Tab-separated table of C-alpha atoms and ligand atoms in Angstrom:
chain	number	residue	atom	x	y	z
A	1	MET	CA	-38.572	29.212	8.428
A	2	ARG	CA	-35.393	30.029	6.545
A	3	PRO	CA	-34.742	27.585	3.679
A	4	VAL	CA	-31.776	25.322	4.548
A	5	ARG	CA	-28.881	25.691	2.131
A	6	LEU	CA	-27.777	22.234	1.080
A	7	MET	CA	-24.054	21.555	0.818
A	8	LYS	CA	-23.141	20.133	-2.546
A	9	VAL	CA	-21.012	16.974	-2.473
A	10	PHE	CA	-19.625	15.504	-5.669
A	11	VAL	CA	-18.215	11.972	-5.403
A	12	THR	CA	-15.699	11.379	-8.179
A	13	ARG	CA	-15.867	7.569	-8.333
A	14	ARG	CA	-18.211	4.674	-7.619
A	15	ILE	CA	-17.722	3.902	-3.914
A	16	PRO	CA	-18.880	0.957	-1.761
A	17	ALA	CA	-22.431	0.905	-0.398
A	18	GLU	CA	-21.740	1.926	3.217
A	19	GLY	CA	-20.086	5.203	2.270
A	20	ARG	CA	-22.712	5.924	-0.376
A	21	VAL	CA	-25.552	5.357	2.091
A	22	ALA	CA	-23.908	7.558	4.763
A	23	LEU	CA	-23.697	10.429	2.287
A	24	ALA	CA	-27.220	9.869	0.955
A	25	ARG	CA	-28.609	10.017	4.515
A	26	ALA	CA	-26.971	13.367	5.276
A	27	ALA	CA	-29.955	15.707	5.164
A	28	ASP	CA	-27.755	18.778	4.828
A	29	CYS	CA	-26.019	17.532	1.678
A	30	GLU	CA	-26.970	17.218	-1.936
A	31	VAL	CA	-24.893	14.369	-3.316
A	32	GLU	CA	-23.993	13.658	-6.904
A	33	GLN	CA	-21.736	10.799	-7.978
A	34	TRP	CA	-19.713	9.897	-11.064
A	35	ASP	CA	-21.072	6.369	-11.186
A	36	SER	CA	-18.164	4.452	-12.691
A	37	ASP	CA	-15.225	2.359	-11.530
A	38	GLU	CA	-13.035	4.276	-13.950
A	39	PRO	CA	-11.429	7.654	-13.163
A	40	ILE	CA	-13.653	10.586	-14.038
A	41	PRO	CA	-12.720	12.466	-17.256
A	42	ALA	CA	-11.459	16.014	-16.603
A	43	LYS	CA	-14.475	17.621	-18.329
A	44	GLU	CA	-16.969	15.713	-16.194
A	45	LEU	CA	-14.962	16.559	-13.077
A	46	GLU	CA	-15.062	20.277	-13.879
A	47	ARG	CA	-18.811	20.088	-14.507
A	48	GLY	CA	-19.456	18.059	-11.357
A	49	VAL	CA	-17.437	20.137	-8.909
A	50	ALA	CA	-18.855	23.477	-10.033
A	51	GLY	CA	-20.363	24.827	-6.824
A	52	ALA	CA	-19.401	21.805	-4.715
A	53	HIS	CA	-18.281	22.804	-1.243
A	54	GLY	CA	-15.290	20.485	-1.312
A	55	ALA	CA	-14.094	22.295	-4.416
A	56	ASN	CA	-14.093	25.751	-2.848
A	57	LEU	CA	-12.019	23.976	-1.333
A	58	LYS	CA	-12.669	23.298	2.341
A	59	VAL	CA	-12.287	19.571	2.802
A	60	ILE	CA	-10.532	16.682	1.081
A	61	SER	CA	-11.479	13.156	2.060
A	62	THR	CA	-9.216	10.472	0.646
A	63	MET	CA	-10.219	6.806	0.771
A	64	SER	CA	-6.665	5.730	1.635
A	65	VAL	CA	-4.115	5.847	4.446
A	66	GLY	CA	-1.387	7.034	2.056
A	67	PHE	CA	-1.480	10.768	1.329
A	68	ASP	CA	1.525	11.112	-0.966
A	69	HIS	CA	-0.883	11.954	-3.823
A	70	LEU	CA	-1.966	15.191	-2.113
A	71	ALA	CA	-0.235	18.560	-2.616
A	72	LEU	CA	0.311	19.021	1.115
A	73	ASP	CA	2.130	22.389	0.946
A	74	GLU	CA	-0.703	23.967	-1.028
A	75	ILE	CA	-3.319	22.290	1.175
A	76	LYS	CA	-1.643	23.691	4.304
A	77	LYS	CA	-1.353	27.138	2.759
A	78	ARG	CA	-5.063	27.207	1.951
A	79	GLY	CA	-6.133	25.814	5.347
A	80	ILE	CA	-7.917	22.839	3.781
A	81	ARG	CA	-8.797	19.998	6.148
A	82	VAL	CA	-7.918	16.431	5.091
A	83	GLY	CA	-9.570	13.197	6.179
A	84	TYR	CA	-7.920	9.826	5.533
A	85	THR	CA	-8.499	6.157	6.476
A	86	PRO	CA	-5.765	4.746	8.762
A	87	ASP	CA	-6.213	1.594	10.909
A	88	VAL	CA	-9.286	0.191	9.123
A	89	LEU	CA	-7.150	-1.259	6.309
A	90	THR	CA	-4.129	-2.317	8.368
A	91	ASP	CA	-5.008	-6.008	8.836
A	92	THR	CA	-6.195	-6.496	5.264
A	93	THR	CA	-3.064	-4.924	3.804
A	94	ALA	CA	-0.819	-6.960	6.117
A	95	GLU	CA	-2.654	-10.123	5.018
A	96	LEU	CA	-1.969	-9.254	1.381
A	97	ALA	CA	1.696	-8.576	2.181
A	98	VAL	CA	2.040	-12.033	3.725
A	99	SER	CA	0.198	-13.604	0.764
A	100	LEU	CA	2.517	-11.858	-1.676
A	101	LEU	CA	5.603	-12.880	0.301
A	102	LEU	CA	4.571	-16.554	0.350
A	103	THR	CA	3.508	-16.457	-3.299
A	104	THR	CA	6.867	-15.016	-4.285
A	105	CYS	CA	9.250	-16.988	-2.069
A	106	ARG	CA	7.574	-20.330	-2.837
A	107	ARG	CA	7.288	-19.461	-6.558
A	108	LEU	CA	3.553	-20.125	-6.822
A	109	PRO	CA	2.872	-18.322	-10.138
A	110	GLU	CA	5.652	-20.330	-11.850
A	111	ALA	CA	4.368	-23.548	-10.288
A	112	ILE	CA	0.764	-22.919	-11.382
A	113	GLU	CA	1.958	-22.151	-14.901
A	114	GLU	CA	3.960	-25.415	-15.070
A	115	VAL	CA	0.861	-27.445	-14.209
A	116	LYS	CA	-1.005	-25.798	-17.089
A	117	ASN	CA	1.737	-25.918	-19.718
A	118	GLY	CA	2.833	-29.529	-19.238
A	119	GLY	CA	6.112	-28.622	-17.523
A	120	TRP	CA	5.102	-30.888	-14.613
A	121	THR	CA	6.631	-34.235	-15.551
A	122	SER	CA	7.851	-36.158	-12.514
A	123	TRP	CA	8.790	-35.297	-8.915
A	124	LYS	CA	12.259	-33.807	-9.056
A	125	PRO	CA	14.320	-33.017	-5.943
A	126	LEU	CA	15.343	-29.496	-6.947
A	127	TRP	CA	12.489	-28.460	-9.205
A	128	LEU	CA	10.707	-25.226	-8.231
A	129	CYS	CA	12.485	-24.967	-4.911
A	130	GLY	CA	12.136	-21.641	-3.160
A	131	TYR	CA	12.918	-20.101	0.201
A	132	GLY	CA	10.956	-20.635	3.416
A	133	LEU	CA	10.347	-18.472	6.463
A	134	THR	CA	11.397	-20.947	9.165
A	135	GLN	CA	14.547	-19.732	10.957
A	136	SER	CA	14.784	-16.736	8.657
A	137	THR	CA	15.598	-13.084	9.262
A	138	VAL	CA	12.880	-10.664	8.155
A	139	GLY	CA	13.650	-6.971	7.640
A	140	ILE	CA	10.813	-4.470	7.704
A	141	ILE	CA	11.293	-0.965	6.328
A	142	GLY	CA	8.829	1.076	8.393
A	143	LEU	CA	7.494	-0.568	11.546
A	144	GLY	CA	4.272	1.470	11.491
A	145	ARG	CA	0.710	0.175	11.730
A	146	ILE	CA	1.007	-2.103	8.688
A	147	GLY	CA	4.655	-3.046	9.351
A	148	GLN	CA	3.737	-4.276	12.839
A	149	ALA	CA	0.672	-6.150	11.560
A	150	ILE	CA	2.911	-7.926	9.033
A	151	ALA	CA	5.450	-8.896	11.725
A	152	ARG	CA	2.616	-10.163	13.955
A	153	ARG	CA	1.413	-12.453	11.165
A	154	LEU	CA	4.894	-13.657	10.182
A	155	LYS	CA	6.052	-14.529	13.695
A	156	PRO	CA	4.111	-17.840	13.852
A	157	PHE	CA	5.872	-18.994	10.654
A	158	GLY	CA	9.013	-19.477	12.754
A	159	VAL	CA	10.896	-16.326	11.821
A	160	GLN	CA	14.043	-16.221	13.953
A	161	ARG	CA	14.878	-12.529	13.866
A	162	PHE	CA	13.110	-9.309	12.944
A	163	LEU	CA	15.037	-6.187	11.887
A	164	TYR	CA	13.501	-2.800	11.136
A	165	THR	CA	14.359	0.712	10.000
A	166	GLY	CA	12.639	4.065	10.397
A	167	ARG	CA	13.387	7.641	11.303
A	168	GLN	CA	13.983	6.554	14.891
A	169	PRO	CA	13.766	3.384	16.996
A	170	ARG	CA	10.303	2.401	18.224
A	171	PRO	CA	11.230	0.282	21.273
A	172	GLU	CA	7.653	-0.116	22.543
A	173	GLU	CA	6.274	-1.433	19.259
A	174	ALA	CA	9.421	-3.465	18.498
A	175	ALA	CA	9.296	-5.305	21.849
A	176	GLU	CA	6.418	-7.541	20.683
A	177	PHE	CA	8.706	-9.060	18.026
A	178	GLN	CA	12.070	-8.439	19.734
A	179	ALA	CA	12.745	-6.509	16.538
A	180	GLU	CA	16.158	-4.825	16.275
A	181	PHE	CA	16.525	-1.279	14.940
A	182	VAL	CA	19.290	-1.215	12.309
A	183	SER	CA	20.500	1.057	9.516
A	184	THR	CA	19.072	0.559	6.018
A	185	PRO	CA	22.337	-0.968	4.648
A	186	GLU	CA	22.451	-3.395	7.602
A	187	LEU	CA	18.851	-4.407	7.019
A	188	ALA	CA	19.602	-4.990	3.332
A	189	ALA	CA	22.677	-7.107	4.108
A	190	GLN	CA	21.265	-9.275	6.880
A	191	SER	CA	17.667	-10.006	5.842
A	192	ASP	CA	16.412	-13.101	4.031
A	193	PHE	CA	13.118	-11.344	3.346
A	194	ILE	CA	12.696	-7.594	3.073
A	195	ILE	CA	9.282	-5.976	3.272
A	196	VAL	CA	8.781	-2.308	2.476
A	197	ALA	CA	5.896	-0.888	4.539
A	198	CYS	CA	6.891	2.770	4.988
A	199	SER	CA	5.120	5.843	3.719
A	200	LEU	CA	6.349	7.565	0.557
A	201	THR	CA	8.135	10.792	1.500
A	202	PRO	CA	11.055	12.746	-0.009
A	203	ALA	CA	13.314	10.693	2.315
A	204	THR	CA	11.975	7.290	1.193
A	205	GLU	CA	11.645	8.050	-2.539
A	206	GLY	CA	14.124	5.826	-4.399
A	207	LEU	CA	15.359	4.348	-1.095
A	208	CYS	CA	15.594	0.849	-2.607
A	209	ASN	CA	18.120	1.467	-5.369
A	210	LYS	CA	21.211	-0.139	-6.875
A	211	ASP	CA	23.267	0.286	-3.686
A	212	PHE	CA	20.504	-1.271	-1.633
A	213	PHE	CA	20.062	-4.294	-3.934
A	214	GLN	CA	23.870	-4.739	-4.151
A	215	LYS	CA	23.966	-5.224	-0.388
A	216	MET	CA	21.194	-7.854	-0.349
A	217	LYS	CA	21.892	-11.579	-0.171
A	218	GLU	CA	21.603	-13.449	-3.490
A	219	THR	CA	19.035	-15.690	-1.841
A	220	ALA	CA	16.919	-12.828	-0.505
A	221	VAL	CA	13.365	-11.919	-1.491
A	222	PHE	CA	12.161	-8.318	-1.747
A	223	ILE	CA	8.524	-7.289	-1.182
A	224	ASN	CA	6.987	-3.822	-1.600
A	225	ILE	CA	3.464	-3.011	-0.486
A	226	SER	CA	3.993	0.698	0.256
A	227	ARG	CA	4.337	2.877	-2.851
A	228	GLY	CA	6.078	2.212	-6.162
A	229	ASP	CA	8.317	5.268	-5.947
A	230	VAL	CA	10.150	3.921	-2.880
A	231	VAL	CA	11.843	1.568	-5.362
A	232	ASN	CA	14.074	2.386	-8.315
A	233	GLN	CA	12.494	-0.092	-10.744
A	234	ASP	CA	15.352	-0.038	-13.260
A	235	ASP	CA	17.757	-1.022	-10.484
A	236	LEU	CA	15.330	-3.691	-9.272
A	237	TYR	CA	15.077	-5.106	-12.790
A	238	GLN	CA	18.883	-5.342	-13.041
A	239	ALA	CA	19.130	-7.017	-9.631
A	240	LEU	CA	16.468	-9.600	-10.548
A	241	ALA	CA	17.649	-10.254	-14.104
A	242	SER	CA	21.287	-10.713	-13.052
A	243	GLY	CA	20.465	-12.991	-10.133
A	244	LYS	CA	21.789	-10.436	-7.634
A	245	ILE	CA	18.638	-11.106	-5.603
A	246	ALA	CA	16.347	-14.134	-5.708
A	247	ALA	CA	12.899	-12.662	-6.296
A	248	ALA	CA	10.577	-9.700	-5.800
A	249	GLY	CA	6.878	-9.277	-5.118
A	250	LEU	CA	5.283	-5.880	-5.724
A	251	ASP	CA	1.751	-4.752	-4.941
A	252	VAL	CA	2.637	-1.216	-6.000
A	253	THR	CA	4.565	0.078	-9.003
A	254	SER	CA	5.500	3.269	-10.754
A	255	PRO	CA	3.505	4.102	-12.761
A	256	GLU	CA	0.211	2.418	-11.980
A	257	PRO	CA	-0.971	0.636	-13.983
A	258	LEU	CA	2.410	-0.722	-15.026
A	259	PRO	CA	2.579	-0.768	-18.869
A	260	THR	CA	2.075	-4.322	-20.095
A	261	ASN	CA	5.388	-4.159	-21.990
A	262	HIS	CA	7.381	-3.240	-18.883
A	263	PRO	CA	10.640	-5.275	-18.547
A	264	LEU	CA	9.729	-6.385	-14.986
A	265	LEU	CA	6.814	-8.333	-16.469
A	266	THR	CA	9.211	-10.495	-18.491
A	267	LEU	CA	10.821	-11.935	-15.363
A	268	LYS	CA	9.754	-15.214	-13.784
A	269	ASN	CA	11.131	-14.143	-10.417
A	270	CYS	CA	8.983	-11.029	-10.173
A	271	VAL	CA	5.366	-11.205	-9.020
A	272	ILE	CA	3.316	-8.075	-9.612
A	273	LEU	CA	-0.155	-7.355	-8.256
A	274	PRO	CA	-2.383	-4.401	-9.238
A	275	HIS	CA	-2.349	-2.502	-5.900
A	276	ILE	CA	-4.899	-4.696	-4.099
A	277	GLY	CA	-3.539	-4.359	-0.536
A	278	SER	CA	-6.818	-3.240	1.032
A	279	ALA	CA	-9.130	-4.888	-1.503
A	280	THR	CA	-11.619	-6.931	0.489
A	281	TYR	CA	-15.341	-6.154	0.352
A	282	ARG	CA	-15.495	-5.558	4.095
A	283	THR	CA	-12.468	-3.279	4.285
A	284	ARG	CA	-13.392	-1.187	1.249
A	285	ASN	CA	-16.895	-0.733	2.700
A	286	THR	CA	-15.420	0.358	6.030
A	287	MET	CA	-12.982	2.702	4.274
A	288	SER	CA	-15.807	4.293	2.279
A	289	LEU	CA	-17.874	4.825	5.440
A	290	LEU	CA	-14.933	6.424	7.255
A	291	ALA	CA	-14.169	8.615	4.224
A	292	ALA	CA	-17.848	9.696	4.072
A	293	ASN	CA	-17.939	10.481	7.796
A	294	ASN	CA	-14.655	12.415	7.550
A	295	LEU	CA	-16.126	14.455	4.726
A	296	LEU	CA	-19.420	15.185	6.493
A	297	ALA	CA	-17.653	16.173	9.734
A	298	GLY	CA	-15.268	18.410	7.785
A	299	LEU	CA	-18.122	20.143	5.940
A	300	ARG	CA	-20.007	20.709	9.202
A	301	GLY	CA	-16.936	22.102	10.943
A	302	GLU	CA	-16.898	19.209	13.418
A	303	PRO	CA	-13.935	17.031	14.520
A	304	MET	CA	-13.289	14.335	11.887
A	305	PRO	CA	-13.086	10.665	12.935
A	306	SER	CA	-9.652	10.516	11.196
A	307	GLU	CA	-8.124	13.855	10.357
A	308	LEU	CA	-4.626	14.157	9.008
A	309	LYS	CA	-2.495	16.375	11.236
A	310	LEU	CA	-0.828	18.770	8.840
B	1	NDP	P1	2.221	4.474	9.389
B	1	NDP	O1	2.269	5.958	9.380
B	1	NDP	O2	1.713	3.777	10.607
B	1	NDP	O3	3.664	3.894	9.067
B	1	NDP	C1	4.533	4.527	8.194
B	1	NDP	C2	5.906	4.003	8.450
B	1	NDP	O4	6.815	4.642	7.545
B	1	NDP	C3	6.399	4.287	9.870
B	1	NDP	O5	6.824	3.067	10.424
B	1	NDP	C4	7.570	5.214	9.645
B	1	NDP	O6	8.576	4.908	10.591
B	1	NDP	C5	8.017	4.791	8.256
B	1	NDP	N1	8.908	5.799	7.691
B	1	NDP	C6	8.677	7.111	7.516
B	1	NDP	N2	9.789	7.712	7.034
B	1	NDP	C7	10.724	6.738	6.938
B	1	NDP	C8	12.067	6.706	6.496
B	1	NDP	N3	12.679	7.821	6.092
B	1	NDP	N4	12.716	5.518	6.503
B	1	NDP	C9	12.105	4.375	6.907
B	1	NDP	N5	10.844	4.351	7.344
B	1	NDP	C10	10.164	5.513	7.353
B	1	NDP	O7	1.374	4.087	8.097
B	1	NDP	P2	0.676	2.676	7.744
B	1	NDP	O8	1.484	1.556	8.315
B	1	NDP	O9	-0.768	2.747	8.038
B	1	NDP	O10	0.833	2.696	6.136
B	1	NDP	C11	2.122	2.712	5.552
B	1	NDP	C12	2.051	2.920	4.050
B	1	NDP	O11	1.536	1.762	3.415
B	1	NDP	C13	1.099	4.031	3.607
B	1	NDP	O12	1.740	5.293	3.677
B	1	NDP	C14	0.768	3.639	2.196
B	1	NDP	O13	1.652	4.247	1.292
B	1	NDP	C15	0.998	2.134	2.163
B	1	NDP	N6	-0.249	1.384	1.962
B	1	NDP	C16	-0.371	0.560	0.866
B	1	NDP	C17	-1.525	-0.169	0.658
B	1	NDP	C18	-1.664	-1.072	-0.527
B	1	NDP	O14	-2.773	-1.279	-0.983
B	1	NDP	N7	-0.595	-1.660	-1.013
B	1	NDP	C19	-2.669	-0.061	1.557
B	1	NDP	C20	-2.427	0.790	2.701
B	1	NDP	C21	-1.258	1.501	2.861
B	1	NDP	P3	9.042	6.006	11.694
B	1	NDP	O15	7.824	6.819	12.054
B	1	NDP	O16	9.540	5.163	12.800
B	1	NDP	O17	10.065	6.771	10.994
């Protein structure tokens, strides 16, 4: 019998159990892992990928639905196949978006802080008032998988009107929410709550800038769960600090992590989370399993469960 040549797989980060087990069970692979939550140092990466099939480079499997971190032109040129993890994180990310919206518009971090620091004295009619969703207009930038899942969750809060933007109208998806397709300036001007849920592309980079914030209502709340670079953070800081807009909630920033001395962190009306959109145990496990199966299928020359169409 001819000896079977094992394919070398090098995993560059500690991943959840389901993905790890799927790789370990693959009889045709020899798996090595950088067993740390922290990014692998360059030297260790070079050592680990020496001889790995992925590094030749045939297949990239990213444990994310976003693929803005990949050099797509080069990948296309070299005929590399890419696996990614759409759908399995949609509900979890939408849940986080709604949590962040409610946290921001009802000023929960400020309120929690006041309980701890003695600022809570008596019941006061106007103290810590925020903005509620009932009878509001919600604008969603990017009515994709996550954008729709957010709208679906917000509808029962009594939202009166949904607006959305994108490259083109999506009448079939929009029908569920009677969402109206509008231009970006119209969405900025008419929405009480704006949620950014689009992908980061050259067209969306810096989309939310000074002009955009200028058009927003002074009582409006801005939420971004897509990618930090969709927002011009200096312009957002000015809009928040000057009271041009009421508040912002960000799950994503530029850069990540955001330096602890960043001006946005000095503002009470800005809530910042460390990119935890898909961070539940169940979802991260499912993502790791899908990423492992994408990788194995790619290495074996089989159809991937979720392959990015390049
Ligand atoms: P989809 O591909 O389903 O949706 C992407 C959306 O972006 C589409 O609605 C698309 O609208 C919209 N879009 C693209 N170009 C433009 C544009 N020029 N202007 C306005 N909208 C545009 O992806 P998902 O919903 O699954 O994910 C969306 C993004 O969310 C990901 O790319 C990722 O960056 C981010 N994400 C963040 C997470 C987190 O942890 N915070 C977790 C998961 C994802 P149309 O096609 O109609 O133009």
